[in-house]
Amino acid sequence: QRFQHYNWSALKPETGIDDFYFPRLITKKSTKEEVYNSAWFIRKGYKIMPFDNLAYKQLFQLNKRKKMEILFHCGSGKDRTGLFAALLLKLFDCDEKTIYADYLYSNKSVEKDLMPRLVQSDFTDEIKEMLLYVCSVHEELLKSSFDEILKRYFFI
């Protein structure tokens, strides 16, 4: 068998974070602050995704057990996938500058896929700007994951 497919979700329903697709919560009447606040679970998610995450555990075990290539992805390929890729790079002792650059590269697909839809939408420019911000990845999100790992395991 050439390919093996696994359907593992890195989102954790037991925490209330089982869906990162929050734009459906936004209406034409939403304020900039409401758009930002509607994405609270993304900021929270980065602080809890590295822990007790069955999908990540299974991927790490698969990587350890088998000498093969692994393709992993998620809906947007930036949050769950971005964090896992960063953890893998960290595991292989990649330098931090490269890890963050790779992670932030996800914003290219946000620009390519989300921007055209936002430009065509009838949201105000202020709301479009905030939607672009909350749908993008940011260094502080990844840093929050690494900080939580350090706090938990190195008591920093």
mmCIF file with all atom_site columns, C-alpha atoms in Angstrom:
data_model
loop_
_atom_site.group_PDB
_atom_site.id
_atom_site.type_symbol
_atom_site.label_atom_id
_atom_site.label_alt_id
_atom_site.label_comp_id
_atom_site.label_asym_id
_atom_site.label_entity_id
_atom_site.label_seq_id
_atom_site.pdbx_PDB_ins_code
_atom_site.Cartn_x
_atom_site.Cartn_y
_atom_site.Cartn_z
_atom_site.occupancy
_atom_site.B_iso_or_equiv
_atom_site.pdbx_formal_charge
_atom_site.auth_seq_id
_atom_site.auth_comp_id
_atom_site.auth_asym_id
_atom_site.auth_atom_id
_atom_site.pdbx_PDB_model_num
ATOM 1   C CA . GLN A 1 1   ? 0.000   0.000  0.000  1.00 0.00 ? 1   GLN A CA 1
ATOM 2   C CA . ARG A 1 2   ? 1.497   3.294  -1.081 1.00 0.00 ? 2   ARG A CA 1
ATOM 3   C CA . PHE A 1 3   ? -0.639  5.672  0.943  1.00 0.00 ? 3   PHE A CA 1
ATOM 4   C CA . GLN A 1 4   ? -2.220  5.444  4.356  1.00 0.00 ? 4   GLN A CA 1
ATOM 5   C CA . HIS A 1 5   ? -4.876  8.009  5.276  1.00 0.00 ? 5   HIS A CA 1
ATOM 6   C CA . TYR A 1 6   ? -5.559  9.048  8.847  1.00 0.00 ? 6   TYR A CA 1
ATOM 7   C CA . ASN A 1 7   ? -8.259  11.492 9.853  1.00 0.00 ? 7   ASN A CA 1
ATOM 8   C CA . TRP A 1 8   ? -7.027  13.040 13.098 1.00 0.00 ? 8   TRP A CA 1
ATOM 9   C CA . SER A 1 9   ? -8.257  16.380 14.312 1.00 0.00 ? 9   SER A CA 1
ATOM 10  C CA . ALA A 1 10  ? -5.874  18.650 16.193 1.00 0.00 ? 10  ALA A CA 1
ATOM 11  C CA . LEU A 1 11  ? -8.810  20.630 17.561 1.00 0.00 ? 11  LEU A CA 1
ATOM 12  C CA . LYS A 1 12  ? -10.002 19.637 20.976 1.00 0.00 ? 12  LYS A CA 1
ATOM 13  C CA . PRO A 1 13  ? -13.777 19.614 21.473 1.00 0.00 ? 13  PRO A CA 1
ATOM 14  C CA . GLU A 1 14  ? -13.429 18.989 25.200 1.00 0.00 ? 14  GLU A CA 1
ATOM 15  C CA . THR A 1 15  ? -12.001 22.502 25.544 1.00 0.00 ? 15  THR A CA 1
ATOM 16  C CA . GLY A 1 16  ? -14.716 24.107 23.494 1.00 0.00 ? 16  GLY A CA 1
ATOM 17  C CA . ILE A 1 17  ? -12.271 24.708 20.658 1.00 0.00 ? 17  ILE A CA 1
ATOM 18  C CA . ASP A 1 18  ? -13.497 22.389 17.963 1.00 0.00 ? 18  ASP A CA 1
ATOM 19  C CA . ASP A 1 19  ? -13.931 24.858 15.133 1.00 0.00 ? 19  ASP A CA 1
ATOM 20  C CA . PHE A 1 20  ? -11.585 27.656 14.079 1.00 0.00 ? 20  PHE A CA 1
ATOM 21  C CA . TYR A 1 21  ? -14.017 28.907 11.438 1.00 0.00 ? 21  TYR A CA 1
ATOM 22  C CA . PHE A 1 22  ? -15.352 31.961 13.203 1.00 0.00 ? 22  PHE A CA 1
ATOM 23  C CA . PRO A 1 23  ? -16.095 34.313 10.245 1.00 0.00 ? 23  PRO A CA 1
ATOM 24  C CA . ARG A 1 24  ? -19.615 32.931 10.108 1.00 0.00 ? 24  ARG A CA 1
ATOM 25  C CA . LEU A 1 25  ? -20.147 34.737 13.437 1.00 0.00 ? 25  LEU A CA 1
ATOM 26  C CA . ILE A 1 26  ? -19.509 38.082 11.734 1.00 0.00 ? 26  ILE A CA 1
ATOM 27  C CA . THR A 1 27  ? -22.412 40.104 10.396 1.00 0.00 ? 27  THR A CA 1
ATOM 28  C CA . LYS A 1 28  ? -22.632 43.374 8.509  1.00 0.00 ? 28  LYS A CA 1
ATOM 29  C CA . LYS A 1 29  ? -23.356 45.062 11.851 1.00 0.00 ? 29  LYS A CA 1
ATOM 30  C CA . SER A 1 30  ? -20.267 43.666 13.619 1.00 0.00 ? 30  SER A CA 1
ATOM 31  C CA . THR A 1 31  ? -17.786 46.177 14.949 1.00 0.00 ? 31  THR A CA 1
ATOM 32  C CA . LYS A 1 32  ? -14.029 45.926 14.613 1.00 0.00 ? 32  LYS A CA 1
ATOM 33  C CA . GLU A 1 33  ? -13.821 44.965 18.298 1.00 0.00 ? 33  GLU A CA 1
ATOM 34  C CA . GLU A 1 34  ? -16.492 42.278 17.883 1.00 0.00 ? 34  GLU A CA 1
ATOM 35  C CA . VAL A 1 35  ? -14.554 40.776 14.973 1.00 0.00 ? 35  VAL A CA 1
ATOM 36  C CA . TYR A 1 36  ? -11.363 40.711 17.058 1.00 0.00 ? 36  TYR A CA 1
ATOM 37  C CA . ASN A 1 37  ? -13.155 39.286 20.092 1.00 0.00 ? 37  ASN A CA 1
ATOM 38  C CA . SER A 1 38  ? -14.898 36.613 18.019 1.00 0.00 ? 38  SER A CA 1
ATOM 39  C CA . ALA A 1 39  ? -11.470 35.086 17.387 1.00 0.00 ? 39  ALA A CA 1
ATOM 40  C CA . TRP A 1 40  ? -10.662 34.680 21.099 1.00 0.00 ? 40  TRP A CA 1
ATOM 41  C CA . PHE A 1 41  ? -10.550 30.904 20.753 1.00 0.00 ? 41  PHE A CA 1
ATOM 42  C CA . ILE A 1 42  ? -7.734  31.079 18.219 1.00 0.00 ? 42  ILE A CA 1
ATOM 43  C CA . ARG A 1 43  ? -5.562  32.915 20.750 1.00 0.00 ? 43  ARG A CA 1
ATOM 44  C CA . LYS A 1 44  ? -6.629  30.426 23.431 1.00 0.00 ? 44  LYS A CA 1
ATOM 45  C CA . GLY A 1 45  ? -6.156  27.509 21.066 1.00 0.00 ? 45  GLY A CA 1
ATOM 46  C CA . TYR A 1 46  ? -2.476  28.188 20.580 1.00 0.00 ? 46  TYR A CA 1
ATOM 47  C CA . LYS A 1 47  ? -1.970  27.922 24.327 1.00 0.00 ? 47  LYS A CA 1
ATOM 48  C CA . ILE A 1 48  ? -3.655  24.519 24.605 1.00 0.00 ? 48  ILE A CA 1
ATOM 49  C CA . MET A 1 49  ? -3.084  22.790 21.240 1.00 0.00 ? 49  MET A CA 1
ATOM 50  C CA . PRO A 1 50  ? 0.395   21.496 22.125 1.00 0.00 ? 50  PRO A CA 1
ATOM 51  C CA . PHE A 1 51  ? -0.911  19.585 25.151 1.00 0.00 ? 51  PHE A CA 1
ATOM 52  C CA . ASP A 1 52  ? -2.815  16.310 25.321 1.00 0.00 ? 52  ASP A CA 1
ATOM 53  C CA . ASN A 1 53  ? -3.376  16.593 21.589 1.00 0.00 ? 53  ASN A CA 1
ATOM 54  C CA . LEU A 1 54  ? -4.122  13.146 20.245 1.00 0.00 ? 54  LEU A CA 1
ATOM 55  C CA . ALA A 1 55  ? -3.553  14.142 16.603 1.00 0.00 ? 55  ALA A CA 1
ATOM 56  C CA . TYR A 1 56  ? -0.131  15.618 17.367 1.00 0.00 ? 56  TYR A CA 1
ATOM 57  C CA . LYS A 1 57  ? 0.774   12.612 19.495 1.00 0.00 ? 57  LYS A CA 1
ATOM 58  C CA . GLN A 1 58  ? -0.230  10.205 16.743 1.00 0.00 ? 58  GLN A CA 1
ATOM 59  C CA . LEU A 1 59  ? 1.710   12.175 14.132 1.00 0.00 ? 59  LEU A CA 1
ATOM 60  C CA . PHE A 1 60  ? 4.830   12.245 16.290 1.00 0.00 ? 60  PHE A CA 1
ATOM 61  C CA . GLN A 1 61  ? 4.521   8.500  16.937 1.00 0.00 ? 61  GLN A CA 1
ATOM 62  C CA . LEU A 1 62  ? 4.015   7.835  13.230 1.00 0.00 ? 62  LEU A CA 1
ATOM 63  C CA . ASN A 1 63  ? 7.054   9.940  12.416 1.00 0.00 ? 63  ASN A CA 1
ATOM 64  C CA . LYS A 1 64  ? 9.118   8.057  15.007 1.00 0.00 ? 64  LYS A CA 1
ATOM 65  C CA . ARG A 1 65  ? 7.885   4.603  14.048 1.00 0.00 ? 65  ARG A CA 1
ATOM 66  C CA . LYS A 1 66  ? 7.998   4.713  10.264 1.00 0.00 ? 66  LYS A CA 1
ATOM 67  C CA . LYS A 1 67  ? 10.683  5.876  7.908  1.00 0.00 ? 67  LYS A CA 1
ATOM 68  C CA . MET A 1 68  ? 8.436   7.575  5.393  1.00 0.00 ? 68  MET A CA 1
ATOM 69  C CA . GLU A 1 69  ? 7.147   10.899 4.253  1.00 0.00 ? 69  GLU A CA 1
ATOM 70  C CA . ILE A 1 70  ? 4.151   12.335 6.049  1.00 0.00 ? 70  ILE A CA 1
ATOM 71  C CA . LEU A 1 71  ? 1.716   14.807 4.527  1.00 0.00 ? 71  LEU A CA 1
ATOM 72  C CA . PHE A 1 72  ? -0.334  16.636 7.132  1.00 0.00 ? 72  PHE A CA 1
ATOM 73  C CA . HIS A 1 73  ? -2.844  19.391 6.619  1.00 0.00 ? 73  HIS A CA 1
ATOM 74  C CA . CYS A 1 74  ? -5.915  21.109 8.007  1.00 0.00 ? 74  CYS A CA 1
ATOM 75  C CA . GLY A 1 75  ? -8.661  23.356 6.696  1.00 0.00 ? 75  GLY A CA 1
ATOM 76  C CA . SER A 1 76  ? -6.519  26.432 6.140  1.00 0.00 ? 76  SER A CA 1
ATOM 77  C CA . GLY A 1 77  ? -3.088  24.918 6.660  1.00 0.00 ? 77  GLY A CA 1
ATOM 78  C CA . LYS A 1 78  ? -1.950  27.643 9.024  1.00 0.00 ? 78  LYS A CA 1
ATOM 79  C CA . ASP A 1 79  ? -2.962  27.192 12.676 1.00 0.00 ? 79  ASP A CA 1
ATOM 80  C CA . ARG A 1 80  ? -3.104  23.485 13.509 1.00 0.00 ? 80  ARG A CA 1
ATOM 81  C CA . THR A 1 81  ? -0.736  22.599 10.680 1.00 0.00 ? 81  THR A CA 1
ATOM 82  C CA . GLY A 1 82  ? 1.479   25.614 11.298 1.00 0.00 ? 82  GLY A CA 1
ATOM 83  C CA . LEU A 1 83  ? 1.909   24.799 14.964 1.00 0.00 ? 83  LEU A CA 1
ATOM 84  C CA . PHE A 1 84  ? 2.616   21.123 14.262 1.00 0.00 ? 84  PHE A CA 1
ATOM 85  C CA . ALA A 1 85  ? 5.174   22.032 11.588 1.00 0.00 ? 85  ALA A CA 1
ATOM 86  C CA . ALA A 1 86  ? 6.842   24.448 14.018 1.00 0.00 ? 86  ALA A CA 1
ATOM 87  C CA . LEU A 1 87  ? 6.973   21.740 16.678 1.00 0.00 ? 87  LEU A CA 1
ATOM 88  C CA . LEU A 1 88  ? 8.520   19.318 14.191 1.00 0.00 ? 88  LEU A CA 1
ATOM 89  C CA . LEU A 1 89  ? 11.114  21.876 13.142 1.00 0.00 ? 89  LEU A CA 1
ATOM 90  C CA . LYS A 1 90  ? 11.879  22.545 16.808 1.00 0.00 ? 90  LYS A CA 1
ATOM 91  C CA . LEU A 1 91  ? 12.232  18.816 17.425 1.00 0.00 ? 91  LEU A CA 1
ATOM 92  C CA . PHE A 1 92  ? 14.797  18.628 14.631 1.00 0.00 ? 92  PHE A CA 1
ATOM 93  C CA . ASP A 1 93  ? 16.692  21.551 16.180 1.00 0.00 ? 93  ASP A CA 1
ATOM 94  C CA . CYS A 1 94  ? 15.933  24.014 13.427 1.00 0.00 ? 94  CYS A CA 1
ATOM 95  C CA . ASP A 1 95  ? 16.858  27.585 14.255 1.00 0.00 ? 95  ASP A CA 1
ATOM 96  C CA . GLU A 1 96  ? 14.116  29.834 15.582 1.00 0.00 ? 96  GLU A CA 1
ATOM 97  C CA . LYS A 1 97  ? 14.362  32.361 12.743 1.00 0.00 ? 97  LYS A CA 1
ATOM 98  C CA . THR A 1 98  ? 13.616  29.626 10.196 1.00 0.00 ? 98  THR A CA 1
ATOM 99  C CA . ILE A 1 99  ? 10.781  28.202 12.297 1.00 0.00 ? 99  ILE A CA 1
ATOM 100 C CA . TYR A 1 100 ? 9.038   31.576 12.534 1.00 0.00 ? 100 TYR A CA 1
ATOM 101 C CA . ALA A 1 101 ? 9.659   32.381 8.840  1.00 0.00 ? 101 ALA A CA 1
ATOM 102 C CA . ASP A 1 102 ? 8.148   29.038 7.817  1.00 0.00 ? 102 ASP A CA 1
ATOM 103 C CA . TYR A 1 103 ? 5.173   29.570 10.105 1.00 0.00 ? 103 TYR A CA 1
ATOM 104 C CA . LEU A 1 104 ? 4.548   33.130 8.870  1.00 0.00 ? 104 LEU A CA 1
ATOM 105 C CA . TYR A 1 105 ? 4.738   31.952 5.259  1.00 0.00 ? 105 TYR A CA 1
ATOM 106 C CA . SER A 1 106 ? 1.162   30.718 5.752  1.00 0.00 ? 106 SER A CA 1
ATOM 107 C CA . ASN A 1 107 ? 0.059   34.315 5.367  1.00 0.00 ? 107 ASN A CA 1
ATOM 108 C CA . LYS A 1 108 ? 0.846   34.041 1.651  1.00 0.00 ? 108 LYS A CA 1
ATOM 109 C CA . SER A 1 109 ? -2.086  31.665 1.225  1.00 0.00 ? 109 SER A CA 1
ATOM 110 C CA . VAL A 1 110 ? -4.285  33.914 3.368  1.00 0.00 ? 110 VAL A CA 1
ATOM 111 C CA . GLU A 1 111 ? -3.458  36.796 1.027  1.00 0.00 ? 111 GLU A CA 1
ATOM 112 C CA . LYS A 1 112 ? -3.995  34.647 -2.070 1.00 0.00 ? 112 LYS A CA 1
ATOM 113 C CA . ASP A 1 113 ? -7.227  32.953 -0.991 1.00 0.00 ? 113 ASP A CA 1
ATOM 114 C CA . LEU A 1 114 ? -8.877  35.257 1.540  1.00 0.00 ? 114 LEU A CA 1
ATOM 115 C CA . MET A 1 115 ? -7.971  38.681 0.190  1.00 0.00 ? 115 MET A CA 1
ATOM 116 C CA . PRO A 1 116 ? -9.859  38.359 -3.109 1.00 0.00 ? 116 PRO A CA 1
ATOM 117 C CA . ARG A 1 117 ? -13.007 37.265 -1.260 1.00 0.00 ? 117 ARG A CA 1
ATOM 118 C CA . LEU A 1 118 ? -12.659 40.075 1.266  1.00 0.00 ? 118 LEU A CA 1
ATOM 119 C CA . VAL A 1 119 ? -12.161 42.689 -1.433 1.00 0.00 ? 119 VAL A CA 1
ATOM 120 C CA . GLN A 1 120 ? -15.355 41.511 -3.128 1.00 0.00 ? 120 GLN A CA 1
ATOM 121 C CA . SER A 1 121 ? -17.354 41.397 0.098  1.00 0.00 ? 121 SER A CA 1
ATOM 122 C CA . ASP A 1 122 ? -19.547 44.274 1.200  1.00 0.00 ? 122 ASP A CA 1
ATOM 123 C CA . PHE A 1 123 ? -17.940 44.604 4.638  1.00 0.00 ? 123 PHE A CA 1
ATOM 124 C CA . THR A 1 124 ? -16.523 48.005 5.493  1.00 0.00 ? 124 THR A CA 1
ATOM 125 C CA . ASP A 1 125 ? -12.799 48.496 4.916  1.00 0.00 ? 125 ASP A CA 1
ATOM 126 C CA . GLU A 1 126 ? -12.278 48.565 8.697  1.00 0.00 ? 126 GLU A CA 1
ATOM 127 C CA . ILE A 1 127 ? -13.969 45.169 9.108  1.00 0.00 ? 127 ILE A CA 1
ATOM 128 C CA . LYS A 1 128 ? -12.093 43.722 6.116  1.00 0.00 ? 128 LYS A CA 1
ATOM 129 C CA . GLU A 1 129 ? -8.825  44.830 7.673  1.00 0.00 ? 129 GLU A CA 1
ATOM 130 C CA . MET A 1 130 ? -9.686  43.235 11.005 1.00 0.00 ? 130 MET A CA 1
ATOM 131 C CA . LEU A 1 131 ? -10.895 40.012 9.340  1.00 0.00 ? 131 LEU A CA 1
ATOM 132 C CA . LEU A 1 132 ? -7.614  39.796 7.451  1.00 0.00 ? 132 LEU A CA 1
ATOM 133 C CA . TYR A 1 133 ? -5.728  40.304 10.714 1.00 0.00 ? 133 TYR A CA 1
ATOM 134 C CA . VAL A 1 134 ? -7.600  37.652 12.705 1.00 0.00 ? 134 VAL A CA 1
ATOM 135 C CA . CYS A 1 135 ? -7.476  35.168 9.807  1.00 0.00 ? 135 CYS A CA 1
ATOM 136 C CA . SER A 1 136 ? -3.706  35.544 9.486  1.00 0.00 ? 136 SER A CA 1
ATOM 137 C CA . VAL A 1 137 ? -0.983  33.982 11.589 1.00 0.00 ? 137 VAL A CA 1
ATOM 138 C CA . HIS A 1 138 ? 1.219   36.135 13.794 1.00 0.00 ? 138 HIS A CA 1
ATOM 139 C CA . GLU A 1 139 ? 4.494   35.575 15.559 1.00 0.00 ? 139 GLU A CA 1
ATOM 140 C CA . GLU A 1 140 ? 2.873   36.139 18.952 1.00 0.00 ? 140 GLU A CA 1
ATOM 141 C CA . LEU A 1 141 ? 0.487   33.201 18.395 1.00 0.00 ? 141 LEU A CA 1
ATOM 142 C CA . LEU A 1 142 ? 3.311   30.738 17.836 1.00 0.00 ? 142 LEU A CA 1
ATOM 143 C CA . LYS A 1 143 ? 5.307   32.323 20.641 1.00 0.00 ? 143 LYS A CA 1
ATOM 144 C CA . SER A 1 144 ? 2.361   31.789 22.997 1.00 0.00 ? 144 SER A CA 1
ATOM 145 C CA . SER A 1 145 ? 2.513   28.032 22.264 1.00 0.00 ? 145 SER A CA 1
ATOM 146 C CA . PHE A 1 146 ? 6.243   27.869 22.896 1.00 0.00 ? 146 PHE A CA 1
ATOM 147 C CA . ASP A 1 147 ? 5.861   29.958 26.064 1.00 0.00 ? 147 ASP A CA 1
ATOM 148 C CA . GLU A 1 148 ? 3.183   27.607 27.411 1.00 0.00 ? 148 GLU A CA 1
ATOM 149 C CA . ILE A 1 149 ? 5.393   24.595 26.709 1.00 0.00 ? 149 ILE A CA 1
ATOM 150 C CA . LEU A 1 150 ? 8.267   26.234 28.574 1.00 0.00 ? 150 LEU A CA 1
ATOM 151 C CA . LYS A 1 151 ? 6.012   27.153 31.483 1.00 0.00 ? 151 LYS A CA 1
ATOM 152 C CA . ARG A 1 152 ? 4.589   23.679 31.772 1.00 0.00 ? 152 ARG A CA 1
ATOM 153 C CA . TYR A 1 153 ? 7.713   21.603 31.316 1.00 0.00 ? 153 TYR A CA 1
ATOM 154 C CA . PHE A 1 154 ? 10.545  23.867 32.350 1.00 0.00 ? 154 PHE A CA 1
ATOM 155 C CA . PHE A 1 155 ? 8.767   25.826 35.070 1.00 0.00 ? 155 PHE A CA 1
ATOM 156 C CA . ILE A 1 156 ? 9.810   29.168 33.621 1.00 0.00 ? 156 ILE A CA 1
#
